[in-house]
N, C-alpha and C. Protein backbone atom coordinates (compact mmCIF):
# COMPACT_ATOMS: atom_id res chain seq x y z
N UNK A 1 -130.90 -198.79 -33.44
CA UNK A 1 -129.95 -199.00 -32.35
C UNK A 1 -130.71 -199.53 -31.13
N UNK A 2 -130.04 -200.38 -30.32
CA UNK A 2 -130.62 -201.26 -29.00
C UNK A 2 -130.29 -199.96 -28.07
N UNK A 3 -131.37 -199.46 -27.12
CA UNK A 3 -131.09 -198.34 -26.45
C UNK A 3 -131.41 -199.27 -25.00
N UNK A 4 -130.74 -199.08 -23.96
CA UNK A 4 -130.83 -199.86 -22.76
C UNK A 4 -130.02 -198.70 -21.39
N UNK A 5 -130.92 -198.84 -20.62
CA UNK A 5 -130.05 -198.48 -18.90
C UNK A 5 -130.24 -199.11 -18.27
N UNK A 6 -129.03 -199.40 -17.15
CA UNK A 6 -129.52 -200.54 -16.44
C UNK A 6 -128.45 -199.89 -14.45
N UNK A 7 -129.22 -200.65 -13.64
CA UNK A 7 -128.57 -199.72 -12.28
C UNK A 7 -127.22 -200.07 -12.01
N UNK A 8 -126.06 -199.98 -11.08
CA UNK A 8 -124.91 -200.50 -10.53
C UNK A 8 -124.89 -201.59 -10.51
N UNK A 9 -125.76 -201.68 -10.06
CA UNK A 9 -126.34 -203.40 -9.79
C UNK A 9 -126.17 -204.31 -11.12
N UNK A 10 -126.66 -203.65 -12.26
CA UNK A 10 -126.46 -204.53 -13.47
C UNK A 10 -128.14 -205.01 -13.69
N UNK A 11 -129.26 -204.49 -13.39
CA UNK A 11 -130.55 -204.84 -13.30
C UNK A 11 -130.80 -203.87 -14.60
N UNK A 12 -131.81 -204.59 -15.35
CA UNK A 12 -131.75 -203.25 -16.44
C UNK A 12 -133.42 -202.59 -16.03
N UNK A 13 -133.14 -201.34 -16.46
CA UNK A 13 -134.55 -200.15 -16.02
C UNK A 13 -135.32 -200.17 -16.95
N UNK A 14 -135.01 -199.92 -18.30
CA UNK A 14 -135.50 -200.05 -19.49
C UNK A 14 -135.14 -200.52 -20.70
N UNK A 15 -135.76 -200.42 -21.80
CA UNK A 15 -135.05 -201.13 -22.99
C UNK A 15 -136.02 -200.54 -23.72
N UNK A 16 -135.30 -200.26 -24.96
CA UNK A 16 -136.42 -199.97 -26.38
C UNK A 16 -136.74 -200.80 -27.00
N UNK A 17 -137.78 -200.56 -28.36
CA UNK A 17 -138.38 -201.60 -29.24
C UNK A 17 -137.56 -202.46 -29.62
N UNK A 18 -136.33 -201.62 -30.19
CA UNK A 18 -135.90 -202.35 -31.28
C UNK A 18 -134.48 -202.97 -30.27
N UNK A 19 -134.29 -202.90 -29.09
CA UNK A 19 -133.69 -204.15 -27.65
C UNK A 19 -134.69 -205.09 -28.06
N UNK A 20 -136.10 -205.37 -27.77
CA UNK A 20 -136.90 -206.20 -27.56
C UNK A 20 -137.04 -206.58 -28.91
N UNK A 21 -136.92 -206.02 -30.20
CA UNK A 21 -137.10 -206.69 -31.48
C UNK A 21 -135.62 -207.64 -31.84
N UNK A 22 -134.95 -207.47 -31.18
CA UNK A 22 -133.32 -207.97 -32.14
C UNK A 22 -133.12 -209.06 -30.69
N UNK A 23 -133.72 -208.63 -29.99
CA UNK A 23 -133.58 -209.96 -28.64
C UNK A 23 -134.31 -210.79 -28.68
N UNK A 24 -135.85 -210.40 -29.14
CA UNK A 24 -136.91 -211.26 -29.03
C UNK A 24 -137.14 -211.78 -27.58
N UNK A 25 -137.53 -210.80 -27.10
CA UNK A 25 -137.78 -210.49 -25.70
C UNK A 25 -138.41 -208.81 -25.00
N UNK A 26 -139.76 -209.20 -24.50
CA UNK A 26 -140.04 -207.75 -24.06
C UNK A 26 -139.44 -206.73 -22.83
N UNK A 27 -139.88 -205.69 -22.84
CA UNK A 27 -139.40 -205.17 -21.73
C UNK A 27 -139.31 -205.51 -20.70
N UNK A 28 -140.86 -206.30 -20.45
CA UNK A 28 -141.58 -206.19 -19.40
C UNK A 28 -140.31 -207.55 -18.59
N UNK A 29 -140.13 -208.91 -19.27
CA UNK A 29 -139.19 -210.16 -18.68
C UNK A 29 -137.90 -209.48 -19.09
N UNK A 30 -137.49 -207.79 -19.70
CA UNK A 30 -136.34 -207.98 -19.37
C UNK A 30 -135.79 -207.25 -18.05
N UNK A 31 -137.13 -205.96 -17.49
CA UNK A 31 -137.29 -205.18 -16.42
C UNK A 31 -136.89 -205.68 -15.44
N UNK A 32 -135.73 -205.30 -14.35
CA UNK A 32 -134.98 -205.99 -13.26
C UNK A 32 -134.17 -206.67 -13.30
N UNK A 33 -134.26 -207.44 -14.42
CA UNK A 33 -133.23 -208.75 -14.64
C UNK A 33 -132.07 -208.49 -14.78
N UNK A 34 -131.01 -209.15 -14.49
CA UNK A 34 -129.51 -208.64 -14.90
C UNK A 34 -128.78 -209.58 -16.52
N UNK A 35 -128.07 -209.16 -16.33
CA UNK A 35 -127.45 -210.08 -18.12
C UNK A 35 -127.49 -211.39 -17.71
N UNK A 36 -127.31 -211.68 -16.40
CA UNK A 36 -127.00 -213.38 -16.30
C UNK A 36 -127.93 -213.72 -16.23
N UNK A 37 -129.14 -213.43 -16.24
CA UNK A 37 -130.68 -214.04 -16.01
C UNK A 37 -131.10 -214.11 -17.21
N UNK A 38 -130.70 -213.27 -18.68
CA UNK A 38 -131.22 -213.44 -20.10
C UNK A 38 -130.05 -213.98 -21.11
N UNK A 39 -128.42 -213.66 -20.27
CA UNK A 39 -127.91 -214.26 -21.56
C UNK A 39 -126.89 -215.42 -21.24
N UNK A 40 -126.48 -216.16 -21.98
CA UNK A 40 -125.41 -217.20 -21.53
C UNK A 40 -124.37 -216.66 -20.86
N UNK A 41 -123.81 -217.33 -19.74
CA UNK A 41 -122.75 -216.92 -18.76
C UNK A 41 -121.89 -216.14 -19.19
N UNK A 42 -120.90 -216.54 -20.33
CA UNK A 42 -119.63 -215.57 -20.80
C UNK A 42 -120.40 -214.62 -21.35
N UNK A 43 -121.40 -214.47 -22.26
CA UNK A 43 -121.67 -212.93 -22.55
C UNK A 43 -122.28 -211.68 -21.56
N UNK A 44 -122.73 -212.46 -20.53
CA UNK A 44 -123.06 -211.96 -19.56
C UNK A 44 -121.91 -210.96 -18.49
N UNK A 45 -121.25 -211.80 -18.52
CA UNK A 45 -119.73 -211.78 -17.71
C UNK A 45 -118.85 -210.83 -18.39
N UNK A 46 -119.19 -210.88 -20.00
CA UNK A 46 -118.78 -209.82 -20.84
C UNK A 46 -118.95 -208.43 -20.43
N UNK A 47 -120.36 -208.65 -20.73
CA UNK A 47 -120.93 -207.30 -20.67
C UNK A 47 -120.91 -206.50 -19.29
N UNK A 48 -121.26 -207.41 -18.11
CA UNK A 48 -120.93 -206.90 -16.44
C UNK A 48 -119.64 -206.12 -16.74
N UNK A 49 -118.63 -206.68 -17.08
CA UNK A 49 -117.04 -205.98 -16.87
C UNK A 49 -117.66 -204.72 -17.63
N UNK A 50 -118.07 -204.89 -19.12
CA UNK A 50 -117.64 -203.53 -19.50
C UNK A 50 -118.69 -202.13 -18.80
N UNK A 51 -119.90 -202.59 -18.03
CA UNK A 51 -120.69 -201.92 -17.22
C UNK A 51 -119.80 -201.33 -16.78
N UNK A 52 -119.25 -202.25 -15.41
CA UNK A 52 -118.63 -201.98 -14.56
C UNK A 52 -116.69 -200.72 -14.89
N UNK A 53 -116.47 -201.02 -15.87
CA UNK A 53 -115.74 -200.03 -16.40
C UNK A 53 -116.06 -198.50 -16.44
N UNK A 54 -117.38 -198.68 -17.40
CA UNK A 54 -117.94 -197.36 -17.67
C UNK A 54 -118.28 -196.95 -16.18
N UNK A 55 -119.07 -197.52 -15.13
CA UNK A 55 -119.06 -196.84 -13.79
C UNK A 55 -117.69 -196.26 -13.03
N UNK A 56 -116.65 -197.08 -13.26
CA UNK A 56 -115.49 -197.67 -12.45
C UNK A 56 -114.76 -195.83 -13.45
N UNK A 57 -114.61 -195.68 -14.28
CA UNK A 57 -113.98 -194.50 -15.18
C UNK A 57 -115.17 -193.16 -15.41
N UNK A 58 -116.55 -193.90 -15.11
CA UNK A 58 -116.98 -192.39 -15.00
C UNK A 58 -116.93 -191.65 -16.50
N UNK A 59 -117.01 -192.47 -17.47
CA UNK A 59 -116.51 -191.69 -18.80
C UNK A 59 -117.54 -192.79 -19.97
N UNK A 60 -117.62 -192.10 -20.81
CA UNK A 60 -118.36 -192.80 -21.68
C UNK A 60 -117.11 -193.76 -22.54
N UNK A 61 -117.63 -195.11 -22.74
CA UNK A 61 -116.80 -195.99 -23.43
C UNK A 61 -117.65 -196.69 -24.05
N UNK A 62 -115.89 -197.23 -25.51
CA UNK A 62 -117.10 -197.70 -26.64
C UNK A 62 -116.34 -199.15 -26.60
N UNK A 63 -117.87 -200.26 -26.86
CA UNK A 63 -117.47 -201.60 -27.25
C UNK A 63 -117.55 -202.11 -28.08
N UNK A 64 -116.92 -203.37 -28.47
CA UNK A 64 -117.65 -204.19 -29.34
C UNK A 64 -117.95 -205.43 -28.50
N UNK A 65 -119.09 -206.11 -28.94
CA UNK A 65 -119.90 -206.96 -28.18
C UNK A 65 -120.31 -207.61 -29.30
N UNK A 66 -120.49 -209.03 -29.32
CA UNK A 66 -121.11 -209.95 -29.92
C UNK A 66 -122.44 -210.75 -28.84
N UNK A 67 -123.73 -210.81 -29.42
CA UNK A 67 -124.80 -211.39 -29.06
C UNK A 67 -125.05 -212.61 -29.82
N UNK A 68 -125.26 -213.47 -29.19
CA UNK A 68 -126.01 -214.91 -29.74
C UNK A 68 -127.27 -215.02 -29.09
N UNK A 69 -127.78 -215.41 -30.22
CA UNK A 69 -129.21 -215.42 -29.94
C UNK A 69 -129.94 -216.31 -31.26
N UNK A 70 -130.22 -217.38 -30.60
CA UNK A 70 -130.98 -218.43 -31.25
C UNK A 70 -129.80 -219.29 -32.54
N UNK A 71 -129.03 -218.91 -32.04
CA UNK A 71 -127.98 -219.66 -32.77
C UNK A 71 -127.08 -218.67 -34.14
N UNK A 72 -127.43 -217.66 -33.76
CA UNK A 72 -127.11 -216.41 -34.95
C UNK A 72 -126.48 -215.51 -33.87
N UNK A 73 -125.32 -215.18 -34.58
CA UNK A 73 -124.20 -214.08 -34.04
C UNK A 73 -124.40 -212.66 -34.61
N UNK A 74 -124.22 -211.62 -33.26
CA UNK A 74 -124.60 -210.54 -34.13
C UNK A 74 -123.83 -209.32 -33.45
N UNK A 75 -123.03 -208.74 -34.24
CA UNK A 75 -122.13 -207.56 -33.92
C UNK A 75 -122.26 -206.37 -33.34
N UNK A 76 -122.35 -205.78 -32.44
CA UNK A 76 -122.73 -204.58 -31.99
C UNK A 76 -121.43 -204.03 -31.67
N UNK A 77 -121.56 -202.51 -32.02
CA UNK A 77 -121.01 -201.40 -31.35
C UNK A 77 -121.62 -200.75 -30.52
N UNK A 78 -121.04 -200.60 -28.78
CA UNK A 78 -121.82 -200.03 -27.85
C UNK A 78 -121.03 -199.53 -27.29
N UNK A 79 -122.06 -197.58 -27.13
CA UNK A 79 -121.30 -196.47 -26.79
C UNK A 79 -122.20 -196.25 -25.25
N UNK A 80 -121.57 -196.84 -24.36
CA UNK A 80 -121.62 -196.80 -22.83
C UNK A 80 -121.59 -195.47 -21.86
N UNK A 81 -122.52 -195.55 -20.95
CA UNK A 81 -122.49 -193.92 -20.51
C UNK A 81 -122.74 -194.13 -19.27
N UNK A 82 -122.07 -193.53 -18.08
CA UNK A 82 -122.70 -193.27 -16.73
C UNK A 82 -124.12 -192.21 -16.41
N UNK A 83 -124.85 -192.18 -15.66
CA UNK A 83 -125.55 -191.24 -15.61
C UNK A 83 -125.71 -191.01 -13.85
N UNK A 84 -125.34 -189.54 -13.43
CA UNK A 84 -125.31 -189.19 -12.28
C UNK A 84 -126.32 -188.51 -11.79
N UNK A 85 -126.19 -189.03 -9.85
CA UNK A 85 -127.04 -188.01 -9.38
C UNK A 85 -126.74 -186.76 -9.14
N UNK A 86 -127.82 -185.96 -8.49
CA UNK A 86 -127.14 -184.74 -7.94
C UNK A 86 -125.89 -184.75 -7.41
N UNK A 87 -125.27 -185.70 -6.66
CA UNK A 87 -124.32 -185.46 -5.74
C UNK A 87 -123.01 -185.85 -6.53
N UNK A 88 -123.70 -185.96 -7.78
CA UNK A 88 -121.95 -186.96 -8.92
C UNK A 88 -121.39 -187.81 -8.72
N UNK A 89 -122.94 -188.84 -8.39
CA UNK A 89 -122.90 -190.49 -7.91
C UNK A 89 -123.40 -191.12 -9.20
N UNK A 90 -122.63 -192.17 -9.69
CA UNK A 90 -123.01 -192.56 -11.40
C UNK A 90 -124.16 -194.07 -10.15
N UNK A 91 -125.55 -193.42 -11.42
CA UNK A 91 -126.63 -194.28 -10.68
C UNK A 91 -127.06 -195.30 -11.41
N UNK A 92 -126.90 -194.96 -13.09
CA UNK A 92 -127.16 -196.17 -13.86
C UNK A 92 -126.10 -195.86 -15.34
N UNK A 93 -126.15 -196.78 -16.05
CA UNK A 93 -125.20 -197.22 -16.76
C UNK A 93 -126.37 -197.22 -18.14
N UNK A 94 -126.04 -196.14 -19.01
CA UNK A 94 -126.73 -196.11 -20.36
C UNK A 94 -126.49 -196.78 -21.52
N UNK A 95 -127.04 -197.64 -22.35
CA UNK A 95 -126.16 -197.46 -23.72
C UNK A 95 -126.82 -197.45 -24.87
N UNK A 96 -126.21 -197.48 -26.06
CA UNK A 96 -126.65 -197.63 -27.29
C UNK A 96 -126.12 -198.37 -28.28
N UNK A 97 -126.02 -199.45 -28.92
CA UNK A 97 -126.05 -200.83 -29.40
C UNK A 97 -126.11 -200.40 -30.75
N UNK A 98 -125.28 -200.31 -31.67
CA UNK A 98 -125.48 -200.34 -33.01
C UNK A 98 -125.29 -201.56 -33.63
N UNK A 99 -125.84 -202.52 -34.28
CA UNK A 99 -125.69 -203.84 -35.07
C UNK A 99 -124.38 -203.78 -36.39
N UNK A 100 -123.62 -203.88 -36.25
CA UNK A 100 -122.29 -203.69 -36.90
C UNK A 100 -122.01 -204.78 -37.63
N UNK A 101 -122.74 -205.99 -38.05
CA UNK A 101 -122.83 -207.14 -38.57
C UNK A 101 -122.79 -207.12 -40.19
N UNK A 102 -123.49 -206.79 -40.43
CA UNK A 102 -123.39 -206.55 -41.93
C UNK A 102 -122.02 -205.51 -42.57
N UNK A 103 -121.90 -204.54 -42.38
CA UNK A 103 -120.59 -204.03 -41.87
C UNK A 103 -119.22 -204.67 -42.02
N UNK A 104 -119.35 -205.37 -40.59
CA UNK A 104 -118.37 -206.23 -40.79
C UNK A 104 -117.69 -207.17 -41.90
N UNK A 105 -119.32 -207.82 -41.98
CA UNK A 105 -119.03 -208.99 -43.32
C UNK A 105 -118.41 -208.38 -44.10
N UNK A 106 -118.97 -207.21 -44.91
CA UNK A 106 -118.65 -206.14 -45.86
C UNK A 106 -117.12 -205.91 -46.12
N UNK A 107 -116.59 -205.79 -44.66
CA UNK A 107 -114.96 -205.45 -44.51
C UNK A 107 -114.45 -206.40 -44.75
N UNK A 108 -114.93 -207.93 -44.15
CA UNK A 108 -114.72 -208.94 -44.50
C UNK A 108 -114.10 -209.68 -46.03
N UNK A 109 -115.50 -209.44 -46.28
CA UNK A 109 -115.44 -209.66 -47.97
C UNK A 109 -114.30 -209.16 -48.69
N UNK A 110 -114.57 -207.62 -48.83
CA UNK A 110 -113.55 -206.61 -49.50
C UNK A 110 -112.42 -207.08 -49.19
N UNK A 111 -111.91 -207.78 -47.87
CA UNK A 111 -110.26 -207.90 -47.25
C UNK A 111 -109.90 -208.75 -48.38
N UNK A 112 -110.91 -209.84 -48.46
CA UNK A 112 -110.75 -211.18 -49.20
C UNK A 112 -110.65 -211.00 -50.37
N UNK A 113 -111.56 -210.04 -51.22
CA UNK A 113 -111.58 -209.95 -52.71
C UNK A 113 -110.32 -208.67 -52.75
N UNK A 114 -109.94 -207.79 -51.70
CA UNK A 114 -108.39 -207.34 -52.17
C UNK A 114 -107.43 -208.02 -52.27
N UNK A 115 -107.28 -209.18 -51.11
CA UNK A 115 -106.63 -210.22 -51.32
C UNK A 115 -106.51 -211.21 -52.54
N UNK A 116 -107.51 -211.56 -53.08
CA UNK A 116 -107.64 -212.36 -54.34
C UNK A 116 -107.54 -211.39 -55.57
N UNK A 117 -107.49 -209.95 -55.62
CA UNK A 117 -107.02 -208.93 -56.49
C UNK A 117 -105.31 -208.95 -56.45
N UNK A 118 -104.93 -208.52 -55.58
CA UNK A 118 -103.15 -208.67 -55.42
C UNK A 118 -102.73 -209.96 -55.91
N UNK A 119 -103.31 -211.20 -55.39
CA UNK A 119 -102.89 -212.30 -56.15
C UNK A 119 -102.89 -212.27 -57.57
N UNK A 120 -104.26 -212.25 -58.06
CA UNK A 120 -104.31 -212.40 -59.31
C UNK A 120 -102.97 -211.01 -59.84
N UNK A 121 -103.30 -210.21 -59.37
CA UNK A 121 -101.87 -209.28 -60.00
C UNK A 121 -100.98 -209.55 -60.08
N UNK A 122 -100.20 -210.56 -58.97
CA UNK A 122 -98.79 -210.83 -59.03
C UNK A 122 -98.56 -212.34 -59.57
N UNK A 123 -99.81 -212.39 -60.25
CA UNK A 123 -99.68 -213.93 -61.06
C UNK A 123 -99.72 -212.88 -62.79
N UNK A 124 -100.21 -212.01 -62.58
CA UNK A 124 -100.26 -211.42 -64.32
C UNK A 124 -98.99 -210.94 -63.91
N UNK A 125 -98.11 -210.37 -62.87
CA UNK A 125 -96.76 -209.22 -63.34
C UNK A 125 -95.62 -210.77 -63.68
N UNK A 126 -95.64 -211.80 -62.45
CA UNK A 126 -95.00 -213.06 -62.94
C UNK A 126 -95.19 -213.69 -64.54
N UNK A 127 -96.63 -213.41 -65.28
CA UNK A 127 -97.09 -214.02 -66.08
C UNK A 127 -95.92 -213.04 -67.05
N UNK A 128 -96.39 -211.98 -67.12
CA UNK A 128 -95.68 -210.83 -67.59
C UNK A 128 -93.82 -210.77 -68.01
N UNK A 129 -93.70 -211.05 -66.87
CA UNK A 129 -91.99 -211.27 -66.51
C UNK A 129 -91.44 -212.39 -67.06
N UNK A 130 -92.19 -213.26 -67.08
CA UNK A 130 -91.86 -215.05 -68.13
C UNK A 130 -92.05 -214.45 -68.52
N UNK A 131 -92.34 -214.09 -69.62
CA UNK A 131 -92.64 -213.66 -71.03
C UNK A 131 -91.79 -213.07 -71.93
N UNK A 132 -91.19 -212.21 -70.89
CA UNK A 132 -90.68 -210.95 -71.15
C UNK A 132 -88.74 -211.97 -71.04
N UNK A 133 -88.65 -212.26 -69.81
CA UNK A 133 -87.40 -212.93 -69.67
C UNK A 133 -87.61 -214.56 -71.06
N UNK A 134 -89.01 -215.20 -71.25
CA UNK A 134 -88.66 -216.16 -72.51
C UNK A 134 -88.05 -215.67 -73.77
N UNK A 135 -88.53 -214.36 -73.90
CA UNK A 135 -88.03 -213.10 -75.28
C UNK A 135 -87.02 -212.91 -75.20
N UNK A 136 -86.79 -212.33 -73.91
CA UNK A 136 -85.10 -212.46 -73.89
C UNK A 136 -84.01 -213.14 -74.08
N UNK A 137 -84.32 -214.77 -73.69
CA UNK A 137 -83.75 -215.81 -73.75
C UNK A 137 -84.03 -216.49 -75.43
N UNK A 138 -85.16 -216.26 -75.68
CA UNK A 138 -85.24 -217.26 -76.73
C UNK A 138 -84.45 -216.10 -77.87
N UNK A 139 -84.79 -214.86 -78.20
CA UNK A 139 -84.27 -213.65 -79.32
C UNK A 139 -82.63 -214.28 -79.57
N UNK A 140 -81.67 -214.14 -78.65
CA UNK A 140 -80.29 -214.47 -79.11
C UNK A 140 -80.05 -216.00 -79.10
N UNK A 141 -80.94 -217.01 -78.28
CA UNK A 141 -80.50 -218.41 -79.09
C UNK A 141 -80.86 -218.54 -80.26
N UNK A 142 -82.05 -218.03 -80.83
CA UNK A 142 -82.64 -217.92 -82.66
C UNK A 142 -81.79 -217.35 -83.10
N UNK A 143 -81.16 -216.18 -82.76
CA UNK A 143 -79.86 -215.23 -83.71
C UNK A 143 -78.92 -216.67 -83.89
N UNK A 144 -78.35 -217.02 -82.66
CA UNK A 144 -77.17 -218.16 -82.43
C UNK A 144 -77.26 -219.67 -83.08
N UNK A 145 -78.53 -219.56 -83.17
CA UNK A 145 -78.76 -221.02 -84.29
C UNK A 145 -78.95 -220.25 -85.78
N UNK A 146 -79.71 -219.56 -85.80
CA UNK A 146 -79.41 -219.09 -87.41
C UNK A 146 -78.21 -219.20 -87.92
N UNK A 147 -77.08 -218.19 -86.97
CA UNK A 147 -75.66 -218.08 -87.36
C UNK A 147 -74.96 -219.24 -87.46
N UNK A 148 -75.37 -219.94 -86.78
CA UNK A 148 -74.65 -221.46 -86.61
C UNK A 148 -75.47 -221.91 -87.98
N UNK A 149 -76.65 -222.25 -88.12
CA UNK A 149 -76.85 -223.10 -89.45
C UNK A 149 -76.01 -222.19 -90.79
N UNK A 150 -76.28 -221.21 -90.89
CA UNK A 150 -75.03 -220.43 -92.14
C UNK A 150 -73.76 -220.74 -92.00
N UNK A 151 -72.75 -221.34 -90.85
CA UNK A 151 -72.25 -221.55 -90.78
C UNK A 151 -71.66 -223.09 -91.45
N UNK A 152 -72.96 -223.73 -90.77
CA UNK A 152 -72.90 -225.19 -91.46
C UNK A 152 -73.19 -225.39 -93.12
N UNK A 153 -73.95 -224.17 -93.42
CA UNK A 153 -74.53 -224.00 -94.56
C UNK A 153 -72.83 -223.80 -95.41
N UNK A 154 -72.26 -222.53 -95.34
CA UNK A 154 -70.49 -222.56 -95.78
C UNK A 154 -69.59 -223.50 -95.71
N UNK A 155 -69.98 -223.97 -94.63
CA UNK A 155 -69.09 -225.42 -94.05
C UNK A 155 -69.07 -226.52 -95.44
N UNK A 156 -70.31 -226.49 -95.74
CA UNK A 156 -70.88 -227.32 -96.82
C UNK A 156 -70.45 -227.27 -98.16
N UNK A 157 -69.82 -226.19 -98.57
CA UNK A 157 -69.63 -225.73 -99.81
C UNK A 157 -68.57 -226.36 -100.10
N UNK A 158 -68.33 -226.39 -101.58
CA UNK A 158 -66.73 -227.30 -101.96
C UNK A 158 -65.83 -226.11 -101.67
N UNK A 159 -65.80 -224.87 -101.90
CA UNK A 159 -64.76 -224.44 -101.13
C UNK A 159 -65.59 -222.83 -100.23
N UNK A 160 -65.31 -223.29 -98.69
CA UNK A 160 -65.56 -222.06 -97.81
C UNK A 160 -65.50 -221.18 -97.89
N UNK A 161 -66.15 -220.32 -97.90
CA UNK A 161 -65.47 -218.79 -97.74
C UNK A 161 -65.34 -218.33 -96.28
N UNK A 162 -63.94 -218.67 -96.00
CA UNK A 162 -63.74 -218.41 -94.44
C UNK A 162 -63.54 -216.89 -93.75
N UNK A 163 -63.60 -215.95 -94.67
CA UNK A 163 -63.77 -214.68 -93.91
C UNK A 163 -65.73 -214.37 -93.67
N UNK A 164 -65.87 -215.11 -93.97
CA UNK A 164 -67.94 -215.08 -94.49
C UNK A 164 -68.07 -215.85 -92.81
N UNK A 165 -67.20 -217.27 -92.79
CA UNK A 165 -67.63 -218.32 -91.33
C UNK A 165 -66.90 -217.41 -90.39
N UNK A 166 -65.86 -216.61 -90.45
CA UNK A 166 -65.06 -216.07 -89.30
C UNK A 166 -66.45 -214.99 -88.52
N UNK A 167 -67.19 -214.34 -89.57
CA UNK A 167 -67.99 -213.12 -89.38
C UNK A 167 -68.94 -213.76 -88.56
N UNK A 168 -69.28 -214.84 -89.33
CA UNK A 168 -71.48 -215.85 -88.86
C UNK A 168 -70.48 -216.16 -87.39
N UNK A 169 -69.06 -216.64 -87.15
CA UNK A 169 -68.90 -216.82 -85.67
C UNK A 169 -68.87 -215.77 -84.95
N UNK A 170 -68.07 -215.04 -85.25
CA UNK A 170 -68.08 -213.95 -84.59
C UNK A 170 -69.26 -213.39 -83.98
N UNK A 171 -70.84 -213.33 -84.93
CA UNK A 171 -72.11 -212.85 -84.70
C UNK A 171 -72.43 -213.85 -83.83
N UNK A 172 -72.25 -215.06 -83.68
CA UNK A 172 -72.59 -216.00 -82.38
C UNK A 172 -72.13 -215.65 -80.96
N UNK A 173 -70.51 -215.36 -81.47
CA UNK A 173 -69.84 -215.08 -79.58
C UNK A 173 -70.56 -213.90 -79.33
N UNK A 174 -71.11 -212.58 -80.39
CA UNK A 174 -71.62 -211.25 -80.11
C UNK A 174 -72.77 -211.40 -79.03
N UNK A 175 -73.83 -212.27 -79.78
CA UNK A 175 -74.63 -212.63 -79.28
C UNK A 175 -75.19 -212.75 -77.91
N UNK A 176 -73.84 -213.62 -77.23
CA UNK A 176 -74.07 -214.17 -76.40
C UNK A 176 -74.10 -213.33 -74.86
């Protein structure tokens, strides 16, 4: 985690290793400086407001913050803290920076491959349902042409047996 305090002012006091390892920047050029002196304007401007919150409420608050740095984006969760004097004057502004990047992707991914899971499901229950409604459809036109060719089949004979064609029709209108 990026551990950092910095005064009202927005000057930071200190920073840990692993601030100076994921910034690529030491303490020492980041000591005094405010965000607008190390980071591009809007993230800077970002981060001032949410300072200025945590002073302004007196309460610990949590962010999310994105850092660019060298052309790579990188996710943090930061849990923001006032710290007072004797008199219960907030004198500097604490925090702690968790890298939430990988994480993210993670949620990312999963959204996408649940997404491409439900699809593929409702292409097998559709796949499923043709299938099921072709069975349905095709079962009584095969009954209805059978009955019909026996029909033609009697039809054919030198003499019909018309209680035999009344029945094969009858099993057609049943059918239907």
């Amino acid at each position: 985690a990026l551990v950092f305090m910095k005064d009202p002012g927005g000057r930071y006091l200190l920073v840990n290793r692993a601030f100076e390892q994921a910034l690529r920047i030491s303490s020492d050029a980041v000591a005094g400086r405010t965000d607008h002196e190390i980071f591009p304007a809007a993230l800077a401007d970002t981060l001032r407001v949410n300072d200025r919150r945590v002073l302004e409420s007196r309460m610990i608050l949590e962010f999310d913050e994105v850092i660019e740095q060298e052309g790579r984006a990188r996710s943090y969760r930061s849990l923001k803290f006032p710290l007072f004097d004797p008199f219960g004057e907030p004198y500097a502004v604490c925090g702690v920076s968790t890298d939430v990047t990988e994480t993210l992707k993670a949620r990312e991914e999963m959204r996408q491959l649940r997404g491409q899971l439900w699809h593929a499901d409702r292409v097998a229950r559709t796949g499923a349902l043709s299938a099921s409604l072709a069975h349905e459809l095709t079962q009584p036109l095969a009954a209805s042409l059978a009955n019909a060719e026996t029909g033609v089949r009697l039809l054919a004979t030198s003499e019909p047996d018309l209680d035999e064609l009344r029945a094969t029709l009858a099993d057609i209108v049943a059918d239907e």
